[in-house]
Amino acid sequence: HYSYISVIKPPKVTSAFVADTTYGCTPLTVIFTNSSSNGMTYLWNFGDANNNQDTSTNTNPTYTFKDTGEFTITLISINDTSICGLVMDTLIKKDYIALANPENVTGNFSGSPVSGCVPLIVNFTDSSTNGTSYYWNFGNGQSSIAKNPAGIIYLDSGIYTITHIAYNINARCYNPPDTATLEIIAKPCTLTFPNVFSPNGDGKNDLLNFIADGYSNYHLILFDRWGLKIFESNNAAYLWNGKVNNTDGDCPDGTYYYIFTADDGFGNPFSNHGFISLIR
């Protein structure tokens, strides 16, 4: 008569898992893939102490983290089918999931001036929040990646839409770029002074006519070669007739110096100066 004693080894249980993402912005939904061996049931703990439902018994759970911080993930794999009793294995991945608040990028900028006569030269200043990189489209065929591009020239009249995109390439979690726009208005303004005029009473070129289309609030002063002021006008209809202050004696033939100041069609200060020859 023989008796036999059977001795068996308990199953070896090994816990293993990976997450489809381990860092990002709140809220972050993470899918866990269980690659444990010989486990029959599982208990997960996602380390989210602020959530009473931070555990799961699913084989491959999905969990949404809503708070910032670093989270320790625990997986316990259990096998209770062996005659040797319950066998389990625990895997702890400390600070495995990391979440941050997004650094929201808000694009904003200014231009100076935003309107004026062509050729119009504009400087742009970025005032974005949390931006680290930039893209500019100036609406005239030019673009830039500078933070504060300067000296952008508009040669043709028209309305130009400036597009400014700010984004953050250093943020830990993804932040969408933000776009801001601004209109620049370039207007043709014509200023033409004659080189010569002849106030001799023949009805031709007797007044100092000049063209200042697009300008307003102008101020014209004329000086003789000794620097004496001989004429001044703040009225577009009040033109020099070749006399001192338009009422006194005739001014002699010669070269006279003018200073012209005004507001252009957009209210921006403007000035010009030059010489005029008087020939009777």
mmCIF file of C-alpha atoms in Angstrom:
data_model
loop_
_atom_site.group_PDB
_atom_site.id
_atom_site.type_symbol
_atom_site.label_atom_id
_atom_site.label_comp_id
_atom_site.label_asym_id
_atom_site.label_seq_id
_atom_site.Cartn_x
_atom_site.Cartn_y
_atom_site.Cartn_z
ATOM 1 C CA HIS A 1 0.000 0.000 0.000
ATOM 2 C CA TYR A 2 1.431 3.286 -1.045
ATOM 3 C CA SER A 3 0.348 6.847 -0.298
ATOM 4 C CA TYR A 4 1.277 9.885 -2.297
ATOM 5 C CA ILE A 5 1.846 13.456 -1.190
ATOM 6 C CA SER A 6 1.363 16.042 -3.924
ATOM 7 C CA VAL A 7 3.234 19.324 -3.527
ATOM 8 C CA ILE A 8 2.566 22.135 -5.996
ATOM 9 C CA LYS A 9 3.917 25.634 -6.366
ATOM 10 C CA PRO A 10 1.553 28.559 -6.079
ATOM 11 C CA PRO A 11 1.175 30.571 -9.295
ATOM 12 C CA LYS A 12 3.586 33.429 -9.715
ATOM 13 C CA VAL A 13 1.611 36.676 -9.992
ATOM 14 C CA THR A 14 3.306 39.752 -11.416
ATOM 15 C CA SER A 15 1.679 43.174 -11.634
ATOM 16 C CA ALA A 16 2.501 45.408 -14.596
ATOM 17 C CA PHE A 17 0.826 48.317 -16.348
ATOM 18 C CA VAL A 18 1.395 51.427 -18.465
ATOM 19 C CA ALA A 19 -0.611 54.633 -19.042
ATOM 20 C CA ASP A 20 -1.278 56.152 -22.449
ATOM 21 C CA THR A 21 -0.095 59.515 -21.090
ATOM 22 C CA THR A 22 1.703 60.447 -17.908
ATOM 23 C CA TYR A 23 1.497 64.245 -17.893
ATOM 24 C CA GLY A 24 -0.748 67.008 -19.143
ATOM 25 C CA CYS A 25 -3.173 69.765 -18.236
ATOM 26 C CA THR A 26 -6.161 69.446 -15.976
ATOM 27 C CA PRO A 27 -8.536 67.764 -16.489
ATOM 28 C CA LEU A 28 -6.647 64.770 -17.908
ATOM 29 C CA THR A 29 -8.228 61.440 -18.839
ATOM 30 C CA VAL A 30 -5.783 58.529 -18.690
ATOM 31 C CA ILE A 31 -6.244 54.999 -20.073
ATOM 32 C CA PHE A 32 -4.359 52.313 -18.133
ATOM 33 C CA THR A 33 -3.318 49.106 -19.893
ATOM 34 C CA ASN A 34 -2.877 46.105 -17.621
ATOM 35 C CA SER A 35 -0.073 43.706 -18.625
ATOM 36 C CA SER A 36 0.036 41.666 -15.404
ATOM 37 C CA SER A 37 0.614 37.917 -15.482
ATOM 38 C CA ASN A 38 -1.505 35.280 -13.706
ATOM 39 C CA GLY A 39 -3.787 37.819 -12.113
ATOM 40 C CA MET A 40 -7.488 37.045 -11.966
ATOM 41 C CA THR A 41 -8.835 40.151 -10.295
ATOM 42 C CA TYR A 42 -7.355 43.596 -9.868
ATOM 43 C CA LEU A 43 -7.524 46.540 -7.539
ATOM 44 C CA TRP A 44 -6.366 49.940 -8.693
ATOM 45 C CA ASN A 45 -5.728 53.065 -6.630
ATOM 46 C CA PHE A 46 -5.070 56.264 -8.528
ATOM 47 C CA GLY A 47 -3.681 58.267 -5.622
ATOM 48 C CA ASP A 48 -6.257 61.018 -5.936
ATOM 49 C CA ALA A 49 -6.947 61.737 -2.284
ATOM 50 C CA ASN A 50 -9.476 64.457 -3.133
ATOM 51 C CA ASN A 51 -11.708 61.952 -4.921
ATOM 52 C CA ASN A 52 -13.482 59.255 -2.932
ATOM 53 C CA GLN A 53 -13.864 57.248 -6.138
ATOM 54 C CA ASP A 54 -10.169 57.003 -6.994
ATOM 55 C CA THR A 55 -10.171 53.191 -7.115
ATOM 56 C CA SER A 56 -11.225 50.624 -9.720
ATOM 57 C CA THR A 57 -11.541 46.869 -10.163
ATOM 58 C CA ASN A 58 -11.570 47.000 -13.959
ATOM 59 C CA THR A 59 -8.827 45.185 -15.780
ATOM 60 C CA ASN A 60 -7.991 48.197 -17.965
ATOM 61 C CA PRO A 61 -9.535 51.233 -16.276
ATOM 62 C CA THR A 62 -9.924 54.798 -17.524
ATOM 63 C CA TYR A 63 -9.620 57.572 -14.959
ATOM 64 C CA THR A 64 -9.935 61.382 -15.170
ATOM 65 C CA PHE A 65 -7.638 63.450 -12.958
ATOM 66 C CA LYS A 66 -9.130 66.848 -12.136
ATOM 67 C CA ASP A 67 -6.546 68.291 -9.736
ATOM 68 C CA THR A 68 -2.998 69.462 -10.280
ATOM 69 C CA GLY A 69 -0.125 67.562 -8.741
ATOM 70 C CA GLU A 70 1.723 64.266 -9.000
ATOM 71 C CA PHE A 71 -0.202 61.041 -8.458
ATOM 72 C CA THR A 72 1.079 57.632 -7.315
ATOM 73 C CA ILE A 73 -0.623 54.693 -9.048
ATOM 74 C CA THR A 74 -0.991 51.333 -7.291
ATOM 75 C CA LEU A 75 -2.036 48.060 -8.919
ATOM 76 C CA ILE A 76 -2.704 44.894 -6.888
ATOM 77 C CA SER A 77 -3.071 41.719 -8.956
ATOM 78 C CA ILE A 78 -4.846 38.843 -7.203
ATOM 79 C CA ASN A 79 -5.096 35.130 -7.940
ATOM 80 C CA ASP A 80 -7.409 33.195 -5.609
ATOM 81 C CA THR A 81 -7.806 30.034 -7.693
ATOM 82 C CA SER A 82 -4.834 28.147 -6.362
ATOM 83 C CA ILE A 83 -5.281 25.444 -3.698
ATOM 84 C CA CYS A 84 -2.341 27.110 -2.048
ATOM 85 C CA GLY A 85 -4.505 30.058 -1.197
ATOM 86 C CA LEU A 86 -4.657 33.658 -2.299
ATOM 87 C CA VAL A 87 -1.631 34.966 -4.158
ATOM 88 C CA MET A 88 -1.106 38.618 -5.010
ATOM 89 C CA ASP A 89 1.482 41.099 -6.220
ATOM 90 C CA THR A 90 1.567 44.864 -5.751
ATOM 91 C CA LEU A 91 3.139 47.411 -8.109
ATOM 92 C CA ILE A 92 3.492 51.023 -7.014
ATOM 93 C CA LYS A 93 4.578 53.713 -9.461
ATOM 94 C CA LYS A 94 5.359 56.784 -7.381
ATOM 95 C CA ASP A 95 4.402 60.175 -8.863
ATOM 96 C CA TYR A 96 3.619 58.421 -12.145
ATOM 97 C CA ILE A 97 0.978 60.885 -13.363
ATOM 98 C CA ALA A 98 1.722 64.627 -13.277
ATOM 99 C CA LEU A 99 -0.816 67.370 -13.969
ATOM 100 C CA ALA A 100 -0.470 71.132 -14.241
ATOM 101 C CA ASN A 101 -2.803 74.039 -14.824
ATOM 102 C CA PRO A 102 -2.610 75.288 -18.397
ATOM 103 C CA GLU A 103 -0.759 78.566 -18.862
ATOM 104 C CA ASN A 104 -3.435 80.180 -20.951
ATOM 105 C CA VAL A 105 -1.975 82.276 -23.728
ATOM 106 C CA THR A 106 -3.746 85.540 -24.539
ATOM 107 C CA GLY A 107 -2.522 87.340 -27.624
ATOM 108 C CA ASN A 108 -2.527 91.134 -27.725
ATOM 109 C CA PHE A 109 -0.483 93.894 -29.351
ATOM 110 C CA SER A 110 -0.494 97.529 -30.421
ATOM 111 C CA GLY A 111 0.737 99.444 -33.442
ATOM 112 C CA SER A 112 2.036 103.004 -33.684
ATOM 113 C CA PRO A 113 0.785 104.810 -35.624
ATOM 114 C CA VAL A 114 -2.338 102.944 -36.682
ATOM 115 C CA SER A 115 -3.090 105.401 -39.480
ATOM 116 C CA GLY A 116 -1.349 107.991 -41.581
ATOM 117 C CA CYS A 117 -0.149 109.014 -45.018
ATOM 118 C CA VAL A 118 1.822 106.726 -47.292
ATOM 119 C CA PRO A 119 4.592 105.810 -47.066
ATOM 120 C CA LEU A 120 3.487 104.819 -43.558
ATOM 121 C CA ILE A 121 6.046 103.309 -41.168
ATOM 122 C CA VAL A 122 4.585 101.370 -38.229
ATOM 123 C CA ASN A 123 6.163 99.859 -35.116
ATOM 124 C CA PHE A 124 4.416 96.961 -33.364
ATOM 125 C CA THR A 125 4.588 96.067 -29.660
ATOM 126 C CA ASP A 126 3.556 92.695 -28.245
ATOM 127 C CA SER A 127 1.557 92.702 -24.990
ATOM 128 C CA SER A 128 0.536 89.040 -24.870
ATOM 129 C CA THR A 129 0.159 87.015 -21.680
ATOM 130 C CA ASN A 130 2.204 83.802 -21.304
ATOM 131 C CA GLY A 131 3.415 83.950 -24.896
ATOM 132 C CA THR A 132 6.990 82.883 -25.656
ATOM 133 C CA SER A 133 6.916 82.736 -29.469
ATOM 134 C CA TYR A 134 5.152 84.857 -32.063
ATOM 135 C CA TYR A 135 4.127 85.006 -35.686
ATOM 136 C CA TRP A 136 3.132 88.227 -37.432
ATOM 137 C CA ASN A 137 1.442 88.773 -40.781
ATOM 138 C CA PHE A 138 1.446 92.472 -41.650
ATOM 139 C CA GLY A 139 -1.047 92.301 -44.514
ATOM 140 C CA ASN A 140 1.441 93.753 -47.005
ATOM 141 C CA GLY A 141 3.212 90.527 -47.939
ATOM 142 C CA GLN A 142 5.629 90.738 -45.006
ATOM 143 C CA SER A 143 5.787 88.519 -41.913
ATOM 144 C CA SER A 144 7.965 88.216 -38.816
ATOM 145 C CA ILE A 145 8.659 86.041 -35.757
ATOM 146 C CA ALA A 146 10.136 88.899 -33.714
ATOM 147 C CA LYS A 147 8.536 89.875 -30.422
ATOM 148 C CA ASN A 148 8.319 93.587 -31.272
ATOM 149 C CA PRO A 149 8.806 94.128 -35.011
ATOM 150 C CA ALA A 150 9.604 97.695 -36.014
ATOM 151 C CA GLY A 151 9.860 99.732 -39.188
ATOM 152 C CA ILE A 152 7.136 97.969 -41.183
ATOM 153 C CA ILE A 153 6.507 100.072 -44.299
ATOM 154 C CA TYR A 154 3.186 100.478 -46.112
ATOM 155 C CA LEU A 155 3.851 101.999 -49.515
ATOM 156 C CA ASP A 156 0.343 101.757 -50.942
ATOM 157 C CA SER A 157 -2.833 103.281 -49.569
ATOM 158 C CA GLY A 158 -5.466 100.943 -48.168
ATOM 159 C CA ILE A 159 -6.674 99.145 -45.069
ATOM 160 C CA TYR A 160 -4.329 96.421 -43.835
ATOM 161 C CA THR A 161 -5.288 93.701 -41.344
ATOM 162 C CA ILE A 162 -2.429 92.750 -39.034
ATOM 163 C CA THR A 163 -2.552 89.201 -37.646
ATOM 164 C CA HIS A 164 -0.560 88.372 -34.508
ATOM 165 C CA ILE A 165 -0.338 84.808 -33.168
ATOM 166 C CA ALA A 166 1.150 84.160 -29.714
ATOM 167 C CA TYR A 167 1.964 80.700 -28.405
ATOM 168 C CA ASN A 168 3.958 79.039 -25.635
ATOM 169 C CA ILE A 169 6.455 76.354 -26.618
ATOM 170 C CA ASN A 170 7.815 75.934 -23.069
ATOM 171 C CA ALA A 171 4.572 74.996 -21.319
ATOM 172 C CA ARG A 172 4.443 71.523 -19.771
ATOM 173 C CA CYS A 173 0.968 70.926 -21.075
ATOM 174 C CA TYR A 174 -0.509 71.870 -24.416
ATOM 175 C CA ASN A 175 -1.802 75.395 -24.820
ATOM 176 C CA PRO A 176 -3.520 76.476 -28.027
ATOM 177 C CA PRO A 177 -2.155 79.645 -29.679
ATOM 178 C CA ASP A 178 -4.167 82.839 -29.470
ATOM 179 C CA THR A 179 -4.694 85.251 -32.341
ATOM 180 C CA ALA A 180 -5.229 89.019 -32.245
ATOM 181 C CA THR A 181 -5.837 91.399 -35.144
ATOM 182 C CA LEU A 182 -5.582 95.135 -35.793
ATOM 183 C CA GLU A 183 -6.323 97.350 -38.776
ATOM 184 C CA ILE A 184 -3.761 99.796 -40.147
ATOM 185 C CA ILE A 185 -5.077 102.524 -42.441
ATOM 186 C CA ALA A 186 -2.703 104.065 -44.982
ATOM 187 C CA LYS A 187 -4.107 107.016 -46.903
ATOM 188 C CA PRO A 188 -2.747 108.976 -49.832
ATOM 189 C CA CYS A 189 -1.981 112.534 -48.752
ATOM 190 C CA THR A 190 -0.776 115.054 -51.354
ATOM 191 C CA LEU A 191 1.378 118.017 -50.477
ATOM 192 C CA THR A 192 2.758 120.098 -53.361
ATOM 193 C CA PHE A 193 4.425 123.508 -53.087
ATOM 194 C CA PRO A 194 5.427 125.438 -56.219
ATOM 195 C CA ASN A 195 9.091 126.328 -56.634
ATOM 196 C CA VAL A 196 8.313 129.678 -58.230
ATOM 197 C CA PHE A 197 5.398 132.127 -58.262
ATOM 198 C CA SER A 198 4.971 135.496 -59.953
ATOM 199 C CA PRO A 199 2.613 137.991 -58.287
ATOM 200 C CA ASN A 200 2.741 140.549 -61.115
ATOM 201 C CA GLY A 201 -0.986 141.105 -61.583
ATOM 202 C CA ASP A 202 -1.300 139.282 -64.884
ATOM 203 C CA GLY A 203 -3.864 136.882 -63.424
ATOM 204 C CA LYS A 204 -1.500 133.955 -63.697
ATOM 205 C CA ASN A 205 0.214 132.510 -60.669
ATOM 206 C CA ASP A 206 -0.446 135.691 -58.681
ATOM 207 C CA LEU A 207 -1.115 133.757 -55.457
ATOM 208 C CA LEU A 208 1.023 131.115 -53.771
ATOM 209 C CA ASN A 209 -1.260 128.196 -54.459
ATOM 210 C CA PHE A 210 -0.240 124.861 -53.032
ATOM 211 C CA ILE A 211 -1.933 121.464 -52.781
ATOM 212 C CA ALA A 212 -2.439 119.919 -49.339
ATOM 213 C CA ASP A 213 -5.063 117.235 -49.921
ATOM 214 C CA GLY A 214 -5.807 115.212 -46.846
ATOM 215 C CA TYR A 215 -4.411 117.782 -44.398
ATOM 216 C CA SER A 216 -6.227 120.033 -41.945
ATOM 217 C CA ASN A 217 -5.501 122.644 -39.267
ATOM 218 C CA TYR A 218 -2.550 123.818 -41.263
ATOM 219 C CA HIS A 219 -0.202 126.619 -40.365
ATOM 220 C CA LEU A 220 2.011 128.293 -42.990
ATOM 221 C CA ILE A 221 4.803 130.783 -42.206
ATOM 222 C CA LEU A 222 7.033 132.495 -44.802
ATOM 223 C CA PHE A 223 10.394 134.161 -44.092
ATOM 224 C CA ASP A 224 12.667 136.290 -46.213
ATOM 225 C CA ARG A 225 16.358 135.590 -46.538
ATOM 226 C CA TRP A 226 17.114 137.595 -43.371
ATOM 227 C CA GLY A 227 14.718 135.496 -41.330
ATOM 228 C CA LEU A 228 12.017 138.131 -41.095
ATOM 229 C CA LYS A 229 8.486 136.726 -41.061
ATOM 230 C CA ILE A 230 6.583 138.243 -43.969
ATOM 231 C CA PHE A 231 3.424 136.104 -44.093
ATOM 232 C CA GLU A 232 1.457 133.723 -41.880
ATOM 233 C CA SER A 233 -1.803 131.875 -42.471
ATOM 234 C CA ASN A 234 -4.011 129.385 -40.651
ATOM 235 C CA ASN A 235 -6.682 129.478 -43.336
ATOM 236 C CA ALA A 236 -6.539 127.360 -46.469
ATOM 237 C CA ALA A 237 -8.292 130.157 -48.370
ATOM 238 C CA TYR A 238 -5.842 132.844 -47.226
ATOM 239 C CA LEU A 239 -2.937 132.672 -49.699
ATOM 240 C CA TRP A 240 0.185 134.808 -50.030
ATOM 241 C CA ASN A 241 -0.068 137.528 -52.719
ATOM 242 C CA GLY A 242 3.581 138.580 -52.652
ATOM 243 C CA LYS A 243 3.127 141.491 -50.242
ATOM 244 C CA VAL A 244 4.341 141.790 -46.668
ATOM 245 C CA ASN A 245 1.508 140.397 -44.552
ATOM 246 C CA ASN A 246 -0.572 140.536 -47.792
ATOM 247 C CA THR A 247 -1.266 144.257 -47.222
ATOM 248 C CA ASP A 248 2.025 146.161 -47.069
ATOM 249 C CA GLY A 249 4.597 146.745 -49.762
ATOM 250 C CA ASP A 250 5.594 144.324 -52.463
ATOM 251 C CA CYS A 251 8.234 141.800 -51.499
ATOM 252 C CA PRO A 252 11.296 141.929 -53.769
ATOM 253 C CA ASP A 253 12.293 139.166 -56.100
ATOM 254 C CA GLY A 254 14.246 136.491 -54.345
ATOM 255 C CA THR A 255 14.133 133.229 -52.435
ATOM 256 C CA TYR A 256 11.812 132.778 -49.478
ATOM 257 C CA TYR A 257 11.676 130.013 -46.864
ATOM 258 C CA TYR A 258 8.447 128.366 -45.739
ATOM 259 C CA ILE A 259 7.478 126.145 -42.794
ATOM 260 C CA PHE A 260 4.264 124.169 -43.152
ATOM 261 C CA THR A 261 2.687 122.279 -40.238
ATOM 262 C CA ALA A 262 -0.672 120.499 -40.191
ATOM 263 C CA ASP A 263 -2.618 117.429 -39.179
ATOM 264 C CA ASP A 264 -2.772 114.695 -41.775
ATOM 265 C CA GLY A 265 -6.000 112.926 -42.680
ATOM 266 C CA PHE A 266 -5.841 110.880 -39.471
ATOM 267 C CA GLY A 267 -5.050 113.690 -37.061
ATOM 268 C CA ASN A 268 -1.326 112.924 -36.855
ATOM 269 C CA PRO A 269 1.051 115.928 -36.672
ATOM 270 C CA PHE A 270 2.897 116.677 -39.905
ATOM 271 C CA SER A 271 5.519 119.242 -40.898
ATOM 272 C CA ASN A 272 7.342 120.257 -44.055
ATOM 273 C CA HIS A 273 9.658 123.080 -45.128
ATOM 274 C CA GLY A 274 11.387 124.384 -48.246
ATOM 275 C CA PHE A 275 12.179 127.332 -50.502
ATOM 276 C CA ILE A 276 10.102 129.377 -52.960
ATOM 277 C CA SER A 277 11.419 131.826 -55.564
ATOM 278 C CA LEU A 278 9.432 135.019 -56.126
ATOM 279 C CA ILE A 279 9.800 136.445 -59.650
ATOM 280 C CA ARG A 280 7.660 139.356 -60.827
#
